[in-house]
Amino acid sequence: MHIKGQNLSKKYKSKKVVDSVSINLEPGKITAILGPNGAGKSTIIKMLTGQIKPSSGEVEIDKEKYSSFPSHLRSKLGIMPQEIVIWEDLNIQENLEYTASLYKIPKEQKTKTIEKIIKDLKLIPEIKTLAKNLSGGYQRRLNLAISIVHEPEVIFLDEPTPGIDAQSRILLMEYIEKLATQDNHSVVLTDHYLDQAEKISDYVYIIDNGKMITQGTVSELKSKHGQGNILQIHLSCNTQKDLEKYKKKFAKEFDNPTLHKQTISILVDNISTNLNKAIKIIESNNIPIYNLNVKEPTLEDIFILLTGKEVRE
Amino acid sequence: MSTIFSVFVFSFKSMFRNFKSAGIMFILPIVFMGVFGIAFGGETNSLDINIGVYEQDSIDGLNIQDTFKNVTDNSERLELNTVDYNSIKALEEDIKEKEIDLGLVISSSETMRPQFEISSLDSNLNSPIYKSIVSDIVTPISLGREAPVTSKTISSTTNSLTGFDFLAPGLIIYGLIILIPGVAVQFVEIEEKKQVLRYANSKIKGVELIAGSVLYYLAIGFIQIILLYLTALAFGYQASGNIFIASIPAILSLFFAIAVGILIASVSSKTTAASNVGTIVSIILGFFSGSFISGIGRALEFSIAGYQLQFNDILPTKWGTEAVQKILTNNRGLNDIQSELLILLISGVITLSISVFIYSNRKLKLANAA
Ligand SMILES: Nc1ncnc2c1ncn2[C@@H]1O[C@H](COP(=O)(O)OP(=O)(O)OP(=O)(O)O)[C@@H](O)[C@H]1O
Ligand SMILES: [Mg+2]
């Protein structure tokens, strides 16, 4: 199933929370919709899946146009909401079985799929624990598990990994990647941790204040907005006056150095000449540093470059 | 079908795993049954009723004084004393003066059957109970079922009946009415916990979801009926009828109660609101259906176009109470409650259809999870 949203807008009262956003969900690919809190990510997902009607714009499914997602195709979607919606009084096994029965999945297929999901999402240790007693990480895993028992063609994951430990997060991310690559599902995910999503996403939309700021594959975005590398100088002084003073020294030689906490970041094209230049500035001005490194710009760096603000302030 | 069954099993599991809160709906009616059993049943409570009798027409073979005497002789806790009157005026005078509790005027119908008119003082709180006891004795006579009255036929049905024997059926119905807040809460939770997202995205139909839950409540209701029946027996309820036959009108009353619960859910957006409204509704409904005061409706009579009506005639659960009473307390058969069954069936089907329609259209919408 190939889903496209065209010029989707959503107004609440007079406030436009999504403003003419177009999104193309390539089959078999992982698409990320990224942006800060309140950007409109969940609203876009809800419009694409028929949970809310767009104020204007269209949803196109396999070249057919609809004013909102048609309900008869809904069981082909897997929707993992941002909130945890699980059957609290059932254990993990029962959660999966009950949800499967809601989708009227034949018994054999049901047993097979459930076994696979349990194995892939490593749910075995807590299989008999009531959902309401599960830890946050397991609840998230279960929230995902019951969203996909019916083997949907397109999977929507609204912030799959907030507030969970690194181990669970990695597990979920790897699993999401596997869903798209091995099982050939289309996956759409949202996140306000841009760096987390960029590792697994094939195509990225960055949203801010309901508007699309940029889109493309991660490498396209980097070559378009963040050509080169980021040179980071970590200062070991901490008065604001000193920090600003040292930043000015770099500003004489480089374009737009940014200061965040104790780190000065500079976007550079040629690493070796610029690294030398930076070291000279440090030596000649006796600037106290504790670390210096070069890294590829991340999507969060690009977000800062495009909007002049941090994703999470 | 298997989807409906899944919802049914799901509801049962949820109930057992929340037994601390779910248990209240079982325990409360049982406690009520016990309290009423102690208060209105047993040896300590002897009911003394002074009945003034005025025979407007004399009827062959009818000696109502003997009938009441027989009941008294065969009963340990009920004393029905009669005083004869020569005029209605004198009879009504004495009711007002509280010389007597009830007045019974006997006249003859065109078919020569006896007709009875029971009158009492409206300020007397016990009047409804007195009336219900006397009317239970005289109604069969007027219908010709047990006339001419002999001491044997009467004594077999009314042997030592207590106030509790008239209340127990209403308390059984109350055990079903009290499920209303639970029904309302369960259906609001579907929206409040955003479960509607899971349901609306899957293939289950609204009617299947509701059918599974209704089935669950019918099962719970049946367990409730049996538990309350056994409790009533333990506290001295002298049931002479068959509980399984009595379950038929009781279960039909439950359909109406479930419909009321779903209706409350349709207009509540929070479980706390649904729970509060459901509790209030169930108490009021129980009260007017005769769950706590036997024959409450007789205190609320009015007449339209010559028809004698009671306010609570519009409540299906009132008919449920009466039907259960007829079967269990008075040992009548299904034949005698045909009209009650019809009323219960029709009102149950209509209210349930309406509430399912409103609930599906208002609440089972994906937009409610957005
Ligand atoms: N039902 C609603 N009524 C009014 N405003 C709404 C409604 N739903 C969302 N909004 C507003 O729309 C904006 C976008 O909300 P949305 O939930 O789509 O953001 P988001 O990108 O998913 O944020 P987060 O990362 O916090 O989940 C917010 O400012 C929110 O307050
Ligand atoms: Mg969101």
XYZ file of C-alpha atoms and ligand atoms in Angstrom:
715
model
C 0.000 0.000 0.000
C 1.390 3.354 -1.041
C 0.121 6.236 1.074
C 0.641 9.896 0.279
C -0.560 12.928 2.137
C -0.970 15.983 -0.047
C -1.019 19.510 1.315
C -2.417 18.330 4.604
C -3.472 21.104 6.944
C -5.147 21.016 10.318
C -6.711 23.974 12.062
C -7.957 24.030 15.633
C -10.145 27.094 16.016
C -8.041 29.654 14.216
C -4.699 28.039 15.071
C -3.067 26.199 12.202
C -1.176 23.316 13.817
C -0.251 21.657 10.526
C 0.239 23.842 7.494
C 0.140 22.293 4.042
C 2.455 19.362 4.623
C 2.960 16.732 1.906
C 4.319 13.339 2.854
C 5.112 10.326 0.703
C 5.372 6.926 2.399
C 7.420 4.748 0.045
C 6.531 1.070 0.414
C 9.221 -0.950 2.172
C 10.981 2.138 3.491
C 11.358 3.770 6.883
C 10.088 7.327 6.817
C 10.721 9.634 9.745
C 8.715 12.700 10.661
C 10.925 14.660 13.006
C 10.611 17.881 14.914
C 10.371 19.423 18.367
C 7.483 18.946 20.822
C 4.277 20.433 19.521
C 5.545 20.615 15.929
C 2.502 18.713 14.656
C 3.954 15.214 14.181
C 1.163 13.332 15.902
C -1.423 15.436 14.103
C 0.128 14.490 10.750
C 0.065 10.784 11.688
C -3.561 11.053 12.790
C -4.503 12.649 9.480
C -2.641 9.996 7.493
C -4.372 7.175 9.390
C -7.881 8.596 9.463
C -8.020 9.332 13.178
C -8.793 12.950 12.401
C -10.037 14.644 9.255
C -7.686 17.136 7.632
C -9.014 20.701 7.457
C -7.744 20.673 3.901
C -5.603 18.476 1.704
C -5.965 14.888 0.589
C -4.833 11.384 1.375
C -3.857 9.316 -1.646
C -3.777 5.531 -1.387
C -2.457 3.549 -4.338
C -3.235 6.527 -6.612
C -6.814 6.919 -5.336
C -7.646 10.180 -3.635
C -9.649 10.484 -0.445
C -10.527 13.432 1.775
C -9.550 11.256 4.731
C -8.273 7.730 5.214
C -11.047 5.251 4.274
C -12.145 3.049 7.161
C -12.338 -0.177 5.134
C -8.556 -0.097 4.609
C -7.793 0.643 8.221
C -7.055 -2.930 9.226
C -4.089 -2.827 6.842
C -2.513 -0.198 9.062
C -0.663 -0.816 12.287
C -0.880 2.182 14.551
C 1.208 2.498 17.651
C -0.083 5.563 19.445
C 2.136 7.937 21.384
C 0.241 6.973 24.550
C 0.383 3.426 25.845
C -2.860 1.692 24.921
C -2.643 -1.895 26.117
C -5.043 -4.240 27.909
C -3.970 -3.571 31.474
C -5.651 -6.556 33.050
C -4.243 -9.093 30.621
C -0.722 -10.489 30.578
C 1.530 -10.120 27.537
C 0.476 -13.389 25.928
C -3.213 -12.596 26.460
C -2.752 -9.043 25.171
C -1.472 -10.414 21.880
C -4.133 -13.094 21.648
C -6.994 -10.758 22.450
C -5.822 -8.192 19.922
C -5.373 -10.893 17.292
C -8.935 -12.048 17.885
C -10.171 -8.493 17.317
C -8.584 -8.733 13.863
C -10.241 -12.120 13.318
C -6.929 -13.750 12.443
C -7.198 -17.514 11.783
C -5.902 -19.638 14.612
C -2.779 -21.118 13.006
C -1.560 -17.841 11.611
C -2.287 -16.226 14.944
C -0.138 -18.677 16.909
C 2.728 -18.313 14.454
C 2.721 -14.517 14.338
C 2.415 -14.148 18.086
C 5.322 -16.527 18.681
C 7.473 -14.549 16.288
C 6.642 -11.184 17.828
C 7.304 -12.490 21.327
C 10.681 -13.790 20.225
C 11.714 -10.713 18.236
C 10.696 -8.228 20.894
C 12.211 -10.422 23.644
C 9.004 -10.532 25.655
C 9.527 -14.046 27.062
C 10.786 -13.049 30.551
C 7.578 -11.127 31.289
C 5.158 -13.151 29.204
C 2.821 -13.919 32.141
C 3.040 -10.509 33.814
C -0.117 -8.409 33.762
C 0.362 -5.423 31.484
C -0.416 -2.949 34.255
C 2.492 -4.332 36.290
C 5.067 -4.201 33.495
C 7.974 -1.759 33.538
C 7.823 1.228 31.215
C 10.148 -0.371 28.686
C 8.121 -3.549 28.466
C 4.894 -1.560 28.217
C 6.357 0.256 25.202
C 7.368 -3.037 23.632
C 3.911 -4.437 24.224
C 2.337 -1.247 22.864
C 4.272 -1.920 19.659
C 3.641 -5.661 19.699
C -0.148 -5.410 19.768
C -0.066 -2.754 17.055
C 1.405 -5.223 14.586
C -0.110 -8.649 15.409
C -2.232 -8.424 12.285
C 0.885 -7.997 10.104
C -0.092 -4.591 8.724
C 1.288 -3.320 5.430
C 2.047 0.119 6.805
C 3.168 0.685 10.379
C 2.864 4.048 12.120
C 4.957 4.526 15.249
C 4.341 7.752 17.106
C 7.437 8.281 19.267
C 8.275 4.645 19.829
C 10.943 5.097 22.489
C 10.323 7.951 24.913
C 11.542 7.624 28.467
C 12.935 4.127 28.260
C 16.379 2.735 28.970
C 19.042 2.544 26.291
C 18.844 -1.215 26.027
C 15.098 -1.227 25.325
C 15.528 1.669 22.925
C 18.184 -0.117 20.907
C 16.096 -3.260 20.852
C 13.061 -1.364 19.571
C 15.054 0.542 16.972
C 16.684 -2.626 15.675
C 13.315 -4.298 15.538
C 11.760 -1.413 13.621
C 14.619 -1.601 11.127
C 14.038 -5.308 10.764
C 10.333 -4.842 10.148
C 11.078 -2.709 7.119
C 14.027 -4.606 5.691
C 13.175 -8.252 6.318
C 9.416 -8.164 6.416
C 9.063 -5.462 3.771
C 6.653 -3.285 5.700
C 6.489 0.461 5.303
C 7.316 2.110 8.582
C 6.564 5.679 9.557
C 7.950 6.986 12.807
C 8.056 10.262 14.626
C 10.564 11.441 17.164
C 11.889 14.585 18.703
C 15.251 12.926 19.190
C 16.427 13.527 15.635
C 19.735 11.706 15.966
C 18.048 8.576 17.206
C 15.835 8.344 14.150
C 18.418 9.312 11.552
C 20.323 6.060 11.984
C 17.491 3.908 10.714
C 15.476 6.246 8.485
C 15.504 6.043 4.700
C 13.722 9.335 4.261
C 13.262 12.213 6.675
C 10.784 15.056 6.987
C 11.677 17.794 9.442
C 8.714 19.749 10.807
C 8.676 22.863 12.943
C 5.582 24.825 14.003
C 3.372 22.796 11.692
C 5.484 23.613 8.650
C 7.849 21.415 6.685
C 11.361 22.856 6.914
C 13.181 20.315 4.825
C 13.008 16.765 3.543
C 15.216 14.147 1.956
C 17.359 11.146 2.753
C 19.702 11.687 5.680
C 22.725 12.029 3.392
C 20.839 14.379 1.061
C 19.958 16.606 3.990
C 23.542 16.572 5.163
C 25.007 17.473 1.837
C 22.320 20.110 1.308
C 22.483 21.814 4.696
C 25.531 20.499 6.449
C 28.200 20.066 3.793
C 31.426 19.203 5.602
C 32.151 18.415 9.211
C 31.621 19.911 12.580
C 34.618 20.887 14.628
C 33.874 20.872 18.324
C 36.073 22.571 20.857
C 35.217 21.793 24.463
C 36.427 24.578 26.746
C 37.491 23.990 30.292
C 36.531 27.394 31.631
C 33.017 28.135 32.784
C 32.389 31.840 33.223
C 30.099 33.165 30.515
C 32.425 36.102 29.976
C 35.417 33.878 29.159
C 33.360 31.591 26.958
C 32.086 34.547 24.905
C 35.602 35.974 24.741
C 37.048 32.758 23.292
C 34.132 32.367 20.884
C 35.002 35.797 19.467
C 38.577 34.650 18.821
C 37.229 31.850 16.614
C 34.692 34.154 14.951
C 37.564 36.174 13.510
C 38.740 33.212 11.461
C 35.567 31.102 10.940
C 31.966 31.681 9.772
C 29.245 31.319 12.422
C 30.797 29.459 15.331
C 28.022 28.527 17.797
C 28.408 28.267 21.544
C 26.355 25.756 23.469
C 27.204 25.144 27.111
C 30.999 24.832 27.086
C 31.289 23.740 23.499
C 32.077 25.828 20.459
C 30.892 24.241 17.208
C 32.091 25.243 13.767
C 30.896 23.883 10.442
C 33.943 23.374 8.195
C 34.526 22.014 4.692
C 38.164 20.909 4.732
C 39.108 19.121 7.919
C 42.922 19.206 7.905
C 43.461 22.889 7.085
C 40.718 24.019 9.412
C 41.845 21.773 12.233
C 45.327 23.303 11.984
C 43.845 26.770 11.946
C 41.835 26.022 15.078
C 44.799 24.584 16.949
C 46.817 27.700 16.142
C 44.083 29.916 17.597
C 44.019 27.790 20.727
C 47.809 27.905 21.133
C 48.279 31.596 20.413
C 45.447 32.673 22.730
C 46.193 30.135 25.448
C 42.601 28.924 25.351
C 41.952 26.227 28.000
C 40.408 23.187 26.390
C 39.797 19.673 27.619
C 38.808 18.072 24.349
C 38.673 18.715 20.646
C 36.941 16.603 18.065
C 35.641 16.464 14.545
C 32.334 14.864 13.736
C 29.844 14.561 10.940
C 26.907 16.913 11.427
C 23.803 15.229 12.808
C 20.210 16.082 11.965
C 20.011 17.989 15.228
C 22.959 20.119 14.112
C 21.157 20.725 10.850
C 17.969 21.643 12.710
C 19.949 24.274 14.602
C 21.450 25.563 11.383
C 17.988 25.845 9.764
C 15.942 27.262 12.612
C 18.579 28.905 14.799
C 17.265 27.016 17.839
C 17.749 23.735 19.601
C 15.263 20.915 19.042
C 14.727 20.708 22.785
C 15.135 23.972 24.631
C -18.976 -15.515 17.062
C -15.492 -16.290 18.330
C -14.808 -12.542 18.503
C -17.842 -12.073 20.740
C -16.606 -14.947 22.875
C -13.150 -13.315 23.128
C -14.727 -10.122 24.457
C -16.751 -12.236 26.887
C -13.643 -13.994 28.214
C -11.714 -10.714 28.263
C -14.413 -9.131 30.462
C -14.333 -12.053 32.866
C -10.559 -11.959 33.199
C -10.613 -8.210 33.798
C -13.238 -8.664 36.490
C -11.343 -11.403 38.316
C -8.123 -9.412 38.190
C -9.856 -6.402 39.711
C -11.826 -8.404 42.183
C -11.203 -5.953 44.993
C -13.238 -3.296 43.209
C -15.480 -5.625 41.221
C -16.368 -7.620 44.316
C -18.377 -4.737 45.739
C -21.127 -5.337 43.219
C -21.492 -8.868 44.546
C -21.067 -8.072 48.193
C -23.304 -5.022 48.562
C -26.584 -6.703 47.546
C -25.703 -9.695 49.700
C -25.206 -7.403 52.684
C -28.535 -5.716 51.902
C -30.208 -9.086 51.711
C -28.813 -10.003 55.107
C -29.789 -6.709 56.721
C -33.336 -6.859 55.348
C -33.546 -10.515 56.290
C -32.698 -9.706 59.893
C -34.957 -6.655 59.985
C -38.077 -8.004 58.316
C -37.827 -11.755 58.587
C -37.546 -14.187 61.435
C -39.450 -14.626 64.691
C -39.085 -11.205 66.146
C -41.134 -9.426 63.594
C -44.787 -10.186 64.006
C -46.978 -8.156 61.711
C -50.351 -7.159 63.126
C -52.898 -5.825 60.671
C -56.379 -4.697 61.583
C -58.668 -4.897 58.607
C -62.095 -3.315 58.452
C -64.426 -5.290 56.167
C -67.533 -3.903 54.538
C -69.554 -6.249 52.345
C -71.375 -4.126 49.838
C -72.795 -7.179 48.114
C -72.950 -10.538 49.738
C -71.226 -13.263 47.793
C -72.054 -16.896 48.053
C -69.369 -19.069 49.535
C -67.075 -16.197 50.405
C -66.132 -15.709 54.000
C -63.160 -13.385 53.939
C -63.030 -13.211 57.731
C -62.385 -16.937 57.810
C -59.775 -16.637 55.112
C -57.821 -14.069 57.138
C -58.280 -16.140 60.285
C -56.892 -19.162 58.496
C -53.874 -17.215 57.340
C -53.317 -16.007 60.889
C -53.697 -19.484 62.338
C -51.215 -20.903 59.911
C -48.720 -18.115 60.291
C -46.407 -17.437 63.149
C -45.689 -13.824 62.404
C -48.704 -12.468 60.701
C -51.889 -11.538 62.492
C -54.811 -10.406 60.398
C -57.712 -9.218 62.546
C -61.034 -8.305 60.972
C -63.739 -5.915 62.107
C -67.066 -5.836 60.258
C -68.656 -2.580 59.168
C -72.120 -1.636 57.989
C -71.222 1.370 55.921
C -68.327 2.716 53.923
C -68.605 5.939 55.847
C -67.979 4.304 59.192
C -65.122 2.320 57.687
C -63.389 5.385 56.272
C -63.935 7.227 59.514
C -62.069 4.532 61.413
C -59.219 4.478 58.905
C -58.778 8.183 59.494
C -58.946 7.681 63.246
C -56.351 4.915 62.844
C -58.681 2.463 64.533
C -57.961 0.099 61.669
C -54.986 -0.189 59.275
C -56.835 -1.091 56.127
C -60.321 -1.062 54.747
C -61.570 -3.851 52.512
C -64.747 -3.260 50.535
C -66.221 -6.349 48.886
C -68.565 -5.985 45.965
C -69.812 -8.282 43.286
C -68.850 -8.029 39.653
C -71.249 -8.670 36.766
C -69.974 -12.225 36.615
C -70.743 -12.657 40.283
C -67.066 -12.743 41.171
C -65.979 -10.917 44.282
C -64.249 -7.590 43.770
C -62.052 -6.057 46.420
C -61.115 -2.488 47.085
C -58.391 -1.903 49.603
C -58.083 1.524 51.187
C -55.599 2.903 53.653
C -54.313 6.112 55.149
C -51.730 7.722 52.902
C -49.740 9.037 55.855
C -49.165 5.553 57.203
C -45.719 4.417 56.107
C -46.621 0.781 56.501
C -49.651 1.038 54.243
C -47.862 -0.255 51.137
C -46.662 -3.361 52.951
C -50.088 -4.009 54.494
C -51.753 -3.493 51.152
C -49.390 -5.809 49.387
C -49.949 -8.579 51.913
C -53.724 -8.295 51.838
C -53.834 -7.917 48.104
C -51.700 -11.029 47.704
C -54.359 -12.912 49.631
C -57.442 -11.482 47.958
C -56.238 -11.123 44.374
C -56.362 -14.867 43.621
C -59.883 -14.967 45.053
C -61.052 -12.156 42.806
C -59.478 -13.882 39.824
C -61.389 -16.995 40.741
C -58.256 -19.061 40.897
C -58.586 -20.191 44.409
C -62.214 -19.542 45.115
C -64.153 -20.695 46.938
C -61.539 -20.251 49.583
C -60.773 -23.093 51.848
C -58.353 -22.958 54.674
C -56.090 -25.445 52.942
C -55.434 -23.592 49.705
C -54.654 -20.401 51.510
C -52.497 -21.939 54.135
C -50.326 -23.669 51.563
C -49.357 -20.429 49.877
C -49.226 -17.948 52.667
C -48.005 -20.058 55.502
C -46.159 -17.788 57.925
C -45.045 -15.230 55.384
C -42.874 -12.448 56.724
C -42.160 -8.965 55.425
C -38.851 -10.328 54.201
C -40.638 -12.807 51.958
C -42.095 -9.863 50.091
C -38.793 -7.979 49.971
C -36.400 -10.737 48.901
C -37.496 -10.787 45.232
C -36.974 -7.019 45.016
C -33.515 -7.401 46.526
C -32.651 -10.032 43.938
C -33.635 -7.555 41.232
C -31.583 -4.915 43.033
C -28.541 -7.182 42.733
C -28.966 -6.789 38.977
C -29.781 -3.088 39.001
C -26.573 -2.442 40.934
C -24.593 -3.672 37.909
C -25.532 -0.423 36.127
C -22.569 1.682 37.347
C -20.181 -1.144 36.440
C -21.610 -1.381 32.935
C -21.404 2.394 32.526
C -17.786 2.520 33.733
C -16.654 -0.351 31.511
C -18.102 1.297 28.435
C -16.660 4.729 29.260
C -13.223 3.183 29.835
C -13.161 2.131 26.205
C -13.011 5.812 25.337
C -11.117 7.112 28.343
C -8.268 4.619 28.017
C -8.277 5.132 24.254
C -9.025 1.448 23.716
C -11.416 2.666 21.043
C -8.270 3.130 18.928
C -7.576 -0.602 19.087
C -11.188 -1.544 18.488
C -11.861 0.942 15.694
C -8.708 -0.058 13.824
C -9.431 -3.762 14.036
C -12.127 -5.793 12.358
C -14.444 -6.157 15.323
C -17.844 -4.557 14.815
C -19.450 -2.333 17.413
C -22.303 -4.785 17.924
C -19.859 -7.657 18.478
C -18.018 -5.696 21.143
C -21.251 -4.779 22.872
C -22.691 -8.292 22.499
C -19.630 -9.809 24.169
C -19.917 -7.410 27.098
C -23.680 -7.892 27.408
C -23.167 -11.653 27.437
C -20.658 -11.232 30.228
C -23.088 -9.187 32.297
C -25.824 -11.748 31.719
C -23.511 -14.424 33.113
C -22.562 -12.220 36.053
C -26.242 -11.457 36.596
C -27.119 -15.128 36.715
C -24.410 -15.800 39.290
C -25.728 -12.816 41.225
C -29.286 -14.180 41.167
C -28.190 -17.547 42.517
C -25.947 -15.997 45.206
C -28.707 -13.682 46.377
C -31.255 -16.461 46.328
C -29.042 -18.621 48.528
C -28.363 -15.682 50.847
C -32.091 -15.001 51.105
C -32.729 -18.642 51.970
C -30.025 -18.487 54.616
C -31.770 -15.505 56.203
C -35.124 -17.205 56.309
C -36.676 -16.467 52.929
C -39.493 -18.953 52.463
C -39.303 -19.405 48.734
C -41.802 -21.858 47.424
C -41.150 -21.419 43.693
C -38.362 -22.449 41.360
C -35.336 -20.141 41.186
C -34.528 -21.126 37.617
C -37.986 -20.119 36.430
C -37.692 -16.920 38.463
C -34.365 -16.254 36.698
C -36.194 -15.753 33.418
C -37.915 -12.476 34.362
C -34.849 -11.499 36.393
C -32.500 -11.920 33.429
C -34.933 -10.035 31.206
C -34.860 -7.191 33.745
C -31.090 -7.277 33.491
C -31.310 -6.471 29.773
C -32.990 -3.234 30.720
C -30.408 -2.489 33.428
C -27.521 -3.090 30.983
C -29.193 -0.795 28.462
C -29.427 1.929 31.104
C -25.718 1.453 31.871
C -24.735 1.771 28.218
C -26.941 4.828 27.884
C -25.180 6.470 30.825
C -21.833 5.615 29.192
C -22.986 7.240 25.956
C -23.388 10.586 27.655
C -20.446 10.451 30.092
C -16.916 11.314 29.112
C -15.252 10.332 32.392
C -15.477 7.076 34.304
C -15.954 8.926 37.597
C -19.026 10.686 36.200
C -20.385 7.429 34.811
C -19.841 5.721 38.140
C -21.606 8.453 40.115
C -24.548 8.784 37.758
C -24.840 4.999 37.523
C -24.924 4.635 41.294
C -27.598 7.288 41.722
C -29.697 5.846 38.917
C -29.422 2.335 40.337
C -30.525 3.440 43.800
C -33.504 5.362 42.434
C -34.421 2.547 40.089
C -34.117 0.005 42.890
C -36.264 2.139 45.159
C -39.091 2.545 42.688
C -38.905 -1.041 41.530
C -39.766 -2.196 45.013
C -36.320 -3.403 45.999
C -36.364 -1.883 49.478
C -40.022 -1.208 50.159
C -42.471 -3.803 49.043
C -45.399 -2.355 47.132
C -43.934 1.168 46.965
C -45.858 1.745 43.752
C -49.188 1.482 45.488
C -48.334 4.656 47.342
C -47.922 6.404 44.006
C -51.167 5.611 42.319
C -53.019 7.894 39.995
C -55.708 7.280 37.440
C -56.003 8.297 33.821
C -59.209 7.785 31.869
C -60.461 5.321 34.387
C -57.258 3.261 34.378
C -55.629 2.842 37.714
C -51.914 3.429 37.136
C -48.857 3.552 39.296
C -45.959 5.837 38.647
C -43.492 2.978 38.570
C -45.455 0.989 35.988
C -43.121 2.510 33.405
C -40.110 0.815 35.016
C -39.476 -2.635 33.543
C -37.586 -3.591 36.688
C -40.791 -3.108 38.689
C -42.422 -5.786 36.544
C -39.336 -7.911 37.050
C -39.701 -7.625 40.818
C -43.367 -8.544 40.643
C -42.743 -11.483 38.368
C -39.985 -12.866 40.588
C -42.223 -12.395 43.594
C -45.069 -14.259 41.910
C -42.814 -17.175 41.018
C -40.701 -17.441 44.133
C -42.879 -16.208 46.964
C -46.306 -17.093 45.656
C -45.297 -20.243 43.823
C -47.066 -19.364 40.607
C -46.068 -20.628 37.197
C -44.791 -19.028 33.998
C -48.416 -18.782 32.831
C -49.108 -16.241 35.528
C -46.333 -13.891 34.493
C -46.908 -13.853 30.744
C -47.735 -10.157 30.688
C -44.696 -9.297 32.818
C -42.433 -11.336 30.534
C -43.850 -9.588 27.484
C -43.336 -6.146 29.016
C -39.772 -7.049 30.041
C -38.903 -8.510 26.667
C -40.239 -5.592 24.660
C -38.824 -2.875 26.913
C -35.475 -4.679 27.166
C -35.101 -5.051 23.412
C -36.161 -1.466 22.723
C -33.959 0.216 25.343
C -30.977 -1.961 24.489
C -31.289 -1.210 20.765
C -31.540 2.508 21.443
C -28.566 2.575 23.784
C -26.407 0.438 21.492
C -27.254 2.754 18.603
C -26.410 5.895 20.560
C -23.251 4.418 22.051
C -21.913 3.140 18.716
C -22.526 6.444 17.026
C -21.261 8.688 19.769
C -18.458 6.703 21.333
C -17.124 3.945 19.095
C -15.514 6.490 16.829
C -11.831 6.530 16.056
C -11.877 10.317 16.393
C -12.536 9.832 20.112
C -9.045 8.398 20.502
C -7.350 11.310 18.720
N -7.439 18.534 19.738
C -6.659 19.616 19.724
N -7.186 20.833 19.955
C -6.408 21.929 19.942
N -5.093 21.922 19.703
C -4.503 20.735 19.461
C -5.258 19.524 19.456
N -4.419 18.504 19.187
C -3.202 19.051 19.037
N -3.246 20.384 19.206
C -2.113 21.317 19.099
O -1.453 21.041 17.920
C -0.055 21.197 18.071
C 0.648 19.969 17.537
O 0.354 18.874 18.359
P 0.973 17.437 18.077
O 0.465 16.539 19.144
O 0.700 17.054 16.687
O 2.513 17.705 18.283
P 3.702 16.650 18.248
O 4.642 17.098 17.208
O 3.188 15.290 18.146
O 4.364 16.893 19.680
P 5.036 15.845 20.695
O 6.431 15.630 20.260
O 4.993 16.556 21.999
O 4.195 14.622 20.664
C 0.191 21.453 19.537
O 0.437 22.831 19.714
C -1.097 21.067 20.195
O -1.345 21.891 21.302
Mg 3.151 13.712 19.328
